[in-house]
Amino acid sequence: MSQRDSGYARVAFDQYETPEWVTKALAPHIPRRVERIWEPACGSGKMSHALERAGYYVFETDIQRGTDFLDPRIVPVDIPAIVTNPPYSLAAEFIWRALGLTESSSGMVAMLLRTDFDHAKSRRNLFADHPAFAKKLVLTKRIQWFEDSKSSPSFNHAWFIWDWQHQGAPAIAYHFED
């Protein structure tokens, strides 16, 4: 089955602003020990603002603001959680970088991705074989990326959560948006 064309041109840097309800869906699944979050692909800050409203201190950066998350010279101090909607073409690189940055602090990572991102055999090491992979939070409502869009959204999305303090098998959860 092929994926249908949305009819829209790709946005530069894959800067698709995450609606507030999507970030609010994640908040109850962030471990209670987390107080500070790095949002490394913040765009205009919609996700950061939703996280701040949920009570977190958010350190935000973006490649368009001059900070490339994938640059190995960029190392934040004492940020135990990384939460973002990464550029889809760089999602695996974002996940590996975030996991590397949070391992020493036993932190957590949450990435907003297409629901089937974990289906690829080549990504098994990020999911089935990864000790920190803790949860997949499926969003049962499709994300409307463009406020003025008249068409139906094309893709299903989920939050993928890695937690270096997680033990046992990963869980699956569902968020039902009214």
PDB file of C-alpha atoms in Angstrom:
ATOM      1  CA  MET A   1       0.000   0.000   0.000  1.00  0.00           C
ATOM      2  CA  SER A   2       1.443   3.337  -0.954  1.00  0.00           C
ATOM      3  CA  GLN A   3       1.266   6.475   1.119  1.00  0.00           C
ATOM      4  CA  ARG A   4      -0.869   9.185  -0.375  1.00  0.00           C
ATOM      5  CA  ASP A   5       0.457  12.594  -1.254  1.00  0.00           C
ATOM      6  CA  SER A   6      -0.764  15.321   1.095  1.00  0.00           C
ATOM      7  CA  GLY A   7      -0.870  17.883  -1.704  1.00  0.00           C
ATOM      8  CA  TYR A   8       1.507  20.154   0.208  1.00  0.00           C
ATOM      9  CA  ALA A   9       5.156  20.887  -0.539  1.00  0.00           C
ATOM     10  CA  ARG A  10       7.608  19.766   2.169  1.00  0.00           C
ATOM     11  CA  VAL A  11       8.265  22.437   4.773  1.00  0.00           C
ATOM     12  CA  ALA A  12      11.907  23.563   5.071  1.00  0.00           C
ATOM     13  CA  PHE A  13      13.817  21.661   7.771  1.00  0.00           C
ATOM     14  CA  ASP A  14      10.667  19.509   8.274  1.00  0.00           C
ATOM     15  CA  GLN A  15       9.393  22.234  10.579  1.00  0.00           C
ATOM     16  CA  TYR A  16       5.930  20.910  11.262  1.00  0.00           C
ATOM     17  CA  GLU A  17       4.632  22.613  14.383  1.00  0.00           C
ATOM     18  CA  THR A  18       3.255  20.125  16.897  1.00  0.00           C
ATOM     19  CA  PRO A  19      -0.280  20.994  18.071  1.00  0.00           C
ATOM     20  CA  GLU A  20      -0.632  21.480  21.828  1.00  0.00           C
ATOM     21  CA  TRP A  21      -2.921  18.459  22.330  1.00  0.00           C
ATOM     22  CA  VAL A  22      -0.162  16.156  21.034  1.00  0.00           C
ATOM     23  CA  THR A  23       2.317  17.372  23.656  1.00  0.00           C
ATOM     24  CA  LYS A  24      -0.344  17.312  26.385  1.00  0.00           C
ATOM     25  CA  ALA A  25      -0.957  13.648  25.518  1.00  0.00           C
ATOM     26  CA  LEU A  26       2.697  12.897  26.315  1.00  0.00           C
ATOM     27  CA  ALA A  27       2.920  14.782  29.626  1.00  0.00           C
ATOM     28  CA  PRO A  28       1.367  12.049  31.862  1.00  0.00           C
ATOM     29  CA  HIS A  29       3.886   9.549  30.446  1.00  0.00           C
ATOM     30  CA  ILE A  30       6.981  11.575  31.359  1.00  0.00           C
ATOM     31  CA  PRO A  31       8.544  10.088  34.503  1.00  0.00           C
ATOM     32  CA  ARG A  32       7.860  12.134  37.631  1.00  0.00           C
ATOM     33  CA  ARG A  33      11.578  12.564  38.322  1.00  0.00           C
ATOM     34  CA  VAL A  34      11.947  14.732  35.186  1.00  0.00           C
ATOM     35  CA  GLU A  35      11.932  18.478  35.801  1.00  0.00           C
ATOM     36  CA  ARG A  36      14.049  19.756  32.908  1.00  0.00           C
ATOM     37  CA  ILE A  37      13.629  18.945  29.219  1.00  0.00           C
ATOM     38  CA  TRP A  38      15.666  19.810  26.157  1.00  0.00           C
ATOM     39  CA  GLU A  39      13.558  20.399  23.024  1.00  0.00           C
ATOM     40  CA  PRO A  40      16.228  20.366  20.280  1.00  0.00           C
ATOM     41  CA  ALA A  41      13.987  20.966  17.242  1.00  0.00           C
ATOM     42  CA  CYS A  42      11.728  23.589  18.781  1.00  0.00           C
ATOM     43  CA  GLY A  43      10.774  25.598  15.696  1.00  0.00           C
ATOM     44  CA  SER A  44       8.590  28.447  16.940  1.00  0.00           C
ATOM     45  CA  GLY A  45       8.225  26.811  20.354  1.00  0.00           C
ATOM     46  CA  LYS A  46       4.733  25.286  20.367  1.00  0.00           C
ATOM     47  CA  MET A  47       5.893  22.049  22.006  1.00  0.00           C
ATOM     48  CA  SER A  48       8.141  23.905  24.454  1.00  0.00           C
ATOM     49  CA  HIS A  49       5.297  26.145  25.549  1.00  0.00           C
ATOM     50  CA  ALA A  50       2.988  23.173  26.098  1.00  0.00           C
ATOM     51  CA  LEU A  51       5.682  21.456  28.196  1.00  0.00           C
ATOM     52  CA  GLU A  52       6.220  24.646  30.220  1.00  0.00           C
ATOM     53  CA  ARG A  53       2.472  24.864  30.865  1.00  0.00           C
ATOM     54  CA  ALA A  54       2.701  21.266  32.142  1.00  0.00           C
ATOM     55  CA  GLY A  55       5.280  22.424  34.702  1.00  0.00           C
ATOM     56  CA  TYR A  56       8.633  21.635  33.090  1.00  0.00           C
ATOM     57  CA  TYR A  57      11.669  23.850  32.610  1.00  0.00           C
ATOM     58  CA  VAL A  58      12.400  23.650  28.865  1.00  0.00           C
ATOM     59  CA  PHE A  59      15.732  24.374  27.196  1.00  0.00           C
ATOM     60  CA  GLU A  60      14.929  24.944  23.522  1.00  0.00           C
ATOM     61  CA  THR A  61      17.186  24.973  20.488  1.00  0.00           C
ATOM     62  CA  ASP A  62      16.700  24.625  16.750  1.00  0.00           C
ATOM     63  CA  ILE A  63      18.923  24.417  13.684  1.00  0.00           C
ATOM     64  CA  GLN A  64      17.225  27.557  12.342  1.00  0.00           C
ATOM     65  CA  ARG A  65      18.293  29.355  15.527  1.00  0.00           C
ATOM     66  CA  GLY A  66      21.888  28.241  15.014  1.00  0.00           C
ATOM     67  CA  THR A  67      22.083  25.038  17.074  1.00  0.00           C
ATOM     68  CA  ASP A  68      22.318  21.748  15.215  1.00  0.00           C
ATOM     69  CA  PHE A  69      21.297  18.972  17.619  1.00  0.00           C
ATOM     70  CA  LEU A  70      23.380  16.475  15.670  1.00  0.00           C
ATOM     71  CA  ASP A  71      26.592  18.500  16.061  1.00  0.00           C
ATOM     72  CA  PRO A  72      28.724  16.430  18.473  1.00  0.00           C
ATOM     73  CA  ARG A  73      30.293  19.623  19.873  1.00  0.00           C
ATOM     74  CA  ILE A  74      26.906  20.627  21.345  1.00  0.00           C
ATOM     75  CA  VAL A  75      26.608  19.045  24.789  1.00  0.00           C
ATOM     76  CA  PRO A  76      24.086  20.506  27.229  1.00  0.00           C
ATOM     77  CA  VAL A  77      24.734  20.345  30.944  1.00  0.00           C
ATOM     78  CA  ASP A  78      22.353  18.447  33.206  1.00  0.00           C
ATOM     79  CA  ILE A  79      19.338  18.019  30.933  1.00  0.00           C
ATOM     80  CA  PRO A  80      17.890  14.629  31.911  1.00  0.00           C
ATOM     81  CA  ALA A  81      15.196  14.470  29.230  1.00  0.00           C
ATOM     82  CA  ILE A  82      14.988  15.156  25.506  1.00  0.00           C
ATOM     83  CA  VAL A  83      11.558  15.527  23.916  1.00  0.00           C
ATOM     84  CA  THR A  84      10.984  16.500  20.298  1.00  0.00           C
ATOM     85  CA  ASN A  85       9.274  16.020  16.974  1.00  0.00           C
ATOM     86  CA  PRO A  86      12.431  15.369  14.943  1.00  0.00           C
ATOM     87  CA  PRO A  87      12.853  16.007  11.228  1.00  0.00           C
ATOM     88  CA  TYR A  88      11.564  12.728   9.808  1.00  0.00           C
ATOM     89  CA  SER A  89      14.537  12.202   7.500  1.00  0.00           C
ATOM     90  CA  LEU A  90      16.884  12.454  10.505  1.00  0.00           C
ATOM     91  CA  ALA A  91      14.715  10.691  13.092  1.00  0.00           C
ATOM     92  CA  ALA A  92      17.012   7.707  13.700  1.00  0.00           C
ATOM     93  CA  GLU A  93      20.019  10.018  14.084  1.00  0.00           C
ATOM     94  CA  PHE A  94      18.057  12.185  16.549  1.00  0.00           C
ATOM     95  CA  ILE A  95      17.089   9.129  18.586  1.00  0.00           C
ATOM     96  CA  TRP A  96      20.651   7.785  18.776  1.00  0.00           C
ATOM     97  CA  ARG A  97      22.035  11.213  19.705  1.00  0.00           C
ATOM     98  CA  ALA A  98      19.378  11.723  22.393  1.00  0.00           C
ATOM     99  CA  LEU A  99      19.953   8.260  23.844  1.00  0.00           C
ATOM    100  CA  GLY A 100      23.691   8.908  23.984  1.00  0.00           C
ATOM    101  CA  LEU A 101      23.180  12.220  25.772  1.00  0.00           C
ATOM    102  CA  THR A 102      20.737  10.861  28.363  1.00  0.00           C
ATOM    103  CA  GLU A 103      22.365   7.527  29.215  1.00  0.00           C
ATOM    104  CA  SER A 104      24.861   8.848  31.778  1.00  0.00           C
ATOM    105  CA  SER A 105      22.122  10.701  33.682  1.00  0.00           C
ATOM    106  CA  SER A 106      19.718   7.729  33.466  1.00  0.00           C
ATOM    107  CA  GLY A 107      17.354  10.081  31.687  1.00  0.00           C
ATOM    108  CA  MET A 108      14.590   9.696  29.148  1.00  0.00           C
ATOM    109  CA  VAL A 109      13.831  10.452  25.517  1.00  0.00           C
ATOM    110  CA  ALA A 110      10.471  10.951  23.790  1.00  0.00           C
ATOM    111  CA  MET A 111      10.181  11.276  20.022  1.00  0.00           C
ATOM    112  CA  LEU A 112       7.028  11.979  18.028  1.00  0.00           C
ATOM    113  CA  LEU A 113       7.112   9.745  14.945  1.00  0.00           C
ATOM    114  CA  ARG A 114       4.841   7.994  12.504  1.00  0.00           C
ATOM    115  CA  THR A 115       3.213   5.033  14.193  1.00  0.00           C
ATOM    116  CA  ASP A 116       4.982   2.519  11.964  1.00  0.00           C
ATOM    117  CA  PHE A 117       8.477   3.916  12.582  1.00  0.00           C
ATOM    118  CA  ASP A 118       9.313   0.875  14.706  1.00  0.00           C
ATOM    119  CA  HIS A 119       8.309  -1.590  11.958  1.00  0.00           C
ATOM    120  CA  ALA A 120      11.572  -1.462  10.009  1.00  0.00           C
ATOM    121  CA  LYS A 121      13.884  -4.418  10.543  1.00  0.00           C
ATOM    122  CA  SER A 122      16.829  -2.010  10.376  1.00  0.00           C
ATOM    123  CA  ARG A 123      15.517  -0.184  13.464  1.00  0.00           C
ATOM    124  CA  ARG A 124      15.161  -3.258  15.666  1.00  0.00           C
ATOM    125  CA  ASN A 125      18.154  -2.069  17.701  1.00  0.00           C
ATOM    126  CA  LEU A 126      16.193   1.059  18.693  1.00  0.00           C
ATOM    127  CA  PHE A 127      13.146  -0.842  19.839  1.00  0.00           C
ATOM    128  CA  ALA A 128      12.997  -4.619  20.369  1.00  0.00           C
ATOM    129  CA  ASP A 129      16.680  -4.889  21.285  1.00  0.00           C
ATOM    130  CA  HIS A 130      17.117  -1.603  23.167  1.00  0.00           C
ATOM    131  CA  PRO A 131      17.112  -1.832  26.990  1.00  0.00           C
ATOM    132  CA  ALA A 132      15.808   1.724  27.447  1.00  0.00           C
ATOM    133  CA  PHE A 133      12.814   1.423  25.103  1.00  0.00           C
ATOM    134  CA  ALA A 134       9.915   1.780  27.522  1.00  0.00           C
ATOM    135  CA  LYS A 135       6.699   2.709  25.752  1.00  0.00           C
ATOM    136  CA  LYS A 136       4.848   3.468  22.567  1.00  0.00           C
ATOM    137  CA  LEU A 137       2.009   5.950  23.093  1.00  0.00           C
ATOM    138  CA  VAL A 138      -0.331   5.699  20.118  1.00  0.00           C
ATOM    139  CA  LEU A 139      -2.330   8.808  19.259  1.00  0.00           C
ATOM    140  CA  THR A 140      -5.740   7.654  18.059  1.00  0.00           C
ATOM    141  CA  LYS A 141      -6.480  11.002  16.429  1.00  0.00           C
ATOM    142  CA  ARG A 142      -4.468  12.032  13.389  1.00  0.00           C
ATOM    143  CA  ILE A 143      -2.449  15.214  13.636  1.00  0.00           C
ATOM    144  CA  GLN A 144      -3.608  18.178  11.555  1.00  0.00           C
ATOM    145  CA  TRP A 145      -0.272  19.823  10.683  1.00  0.00           C
ATOM    146  CA  PHE A 146      -1.739  22.771   8.822  1.00  0.00           C
ATOM    147  CA  GLU A 147      -4.402  24.827  10.577  1.00  0.00           C
ATOM    148  CA  ASP A 148      -5.960  25.930   7.287  1.00  0.00           C
ATOM    149  CA  SER A 149      -6.016  22.434   5.795  1.00  0.00           C
ATOM    150  CA  LYS A 150      -9.274  21.264   4.289  1.00  0.00           C
ATOM    151  CA  SER A 151      -8.070  17.690   3.722  1.00  0.00           C
ATOM    152  CA  SER A 152      -7.856  14.825   6.163  1.00  0.00           C
ATOM    153  CA  PRO A 153      -4.471  14.025   7.724  1.00  0.00           C
ATOM    154  CA  SER A 154      -2.607  11.163   6.020  1.00  0.00           C
ATOM    155  CA  PHE A 155      -0.589   9.539   8.789  1.00  0.00           C
ATOM    156  CA  ASN A 156      -0.961   8.058  12.222  1.00  0.00           C
ATOM    157  CA  HIS A 157       1.558   9.098  14.883  1.00  0.00           C
ATOM    158  CA  ALA A 158       2.834   7.904  18.237  1.00  0.00           C
ATOM    159  CA  TRP A 159       5.188   9.016  20.955  1.00  0.00           C
ATOM    160  CA  PHE A 160       8.120   6.623  21.343  1.00  0.00           C
ATOM    161  CA  ILE A 161       9.612   6.768  24.830  1.00  0.00           C
ATOM    162  CA  TRP A 162      12.986   5.518  26.030  1.00  0.00           C
ATOM    163  CA  ASP A 163      13.778   5.609  29.747  1.00  0.00           C
ATOM    164  CA  TRP A 164      17.183   4.489  30.993  1.00  0.00           C
ATOM    165  CA  GLN A 165      15.572   3.566  34.347  1.00  0.00           C
ATOM    166  CA  HIS A 166      12.905   1.400  32.712  1.00  0.00           C
ATOM    167  CA  GLN A 167      12.922  -2.290  33.509  1.00  0.00           C
ATOM    168  CA  GLY A 168      11.032  -5.068  31.806  1.00  0.00           C
ATOM    169  CA  ALA A 169       9.188  -5.236  28.534  1.00  0.00           C
ATOM    170  CA  PRO A 170       8.040  -2.078  26.753  1.00  0.00           C
ATOM    171  CA  ALA A 171       4.421  -1.043  27.193  1.00  0.00           C
ATOM    172  CA  ILE A 172       1.908   0.210  24.693  1.00  0.00           C
ATOM    173  CA  ALA A 173      -0.611   2.898  25.580  1.00  0.00           C
ATOM    174  CA  TYR A 174      -3.296   4.787  23.699  1.00  0.00           C
ATOM    175  CA  HIS A 175      -4.350   8.400  23.854  1.00  0.00           C
ATOM    176  CA  PHE A 176      -7.937   9.044  22.865  1.00  0.00           C
ATOM    177  CA  GLU A 177      -8.466  12.678  21.898  1.00  0.00           C
ATOM    178  CA  ASP A 178     -12.072  13.854  21.840  1.00  0.00           C
TER     179      ASP A 178
END
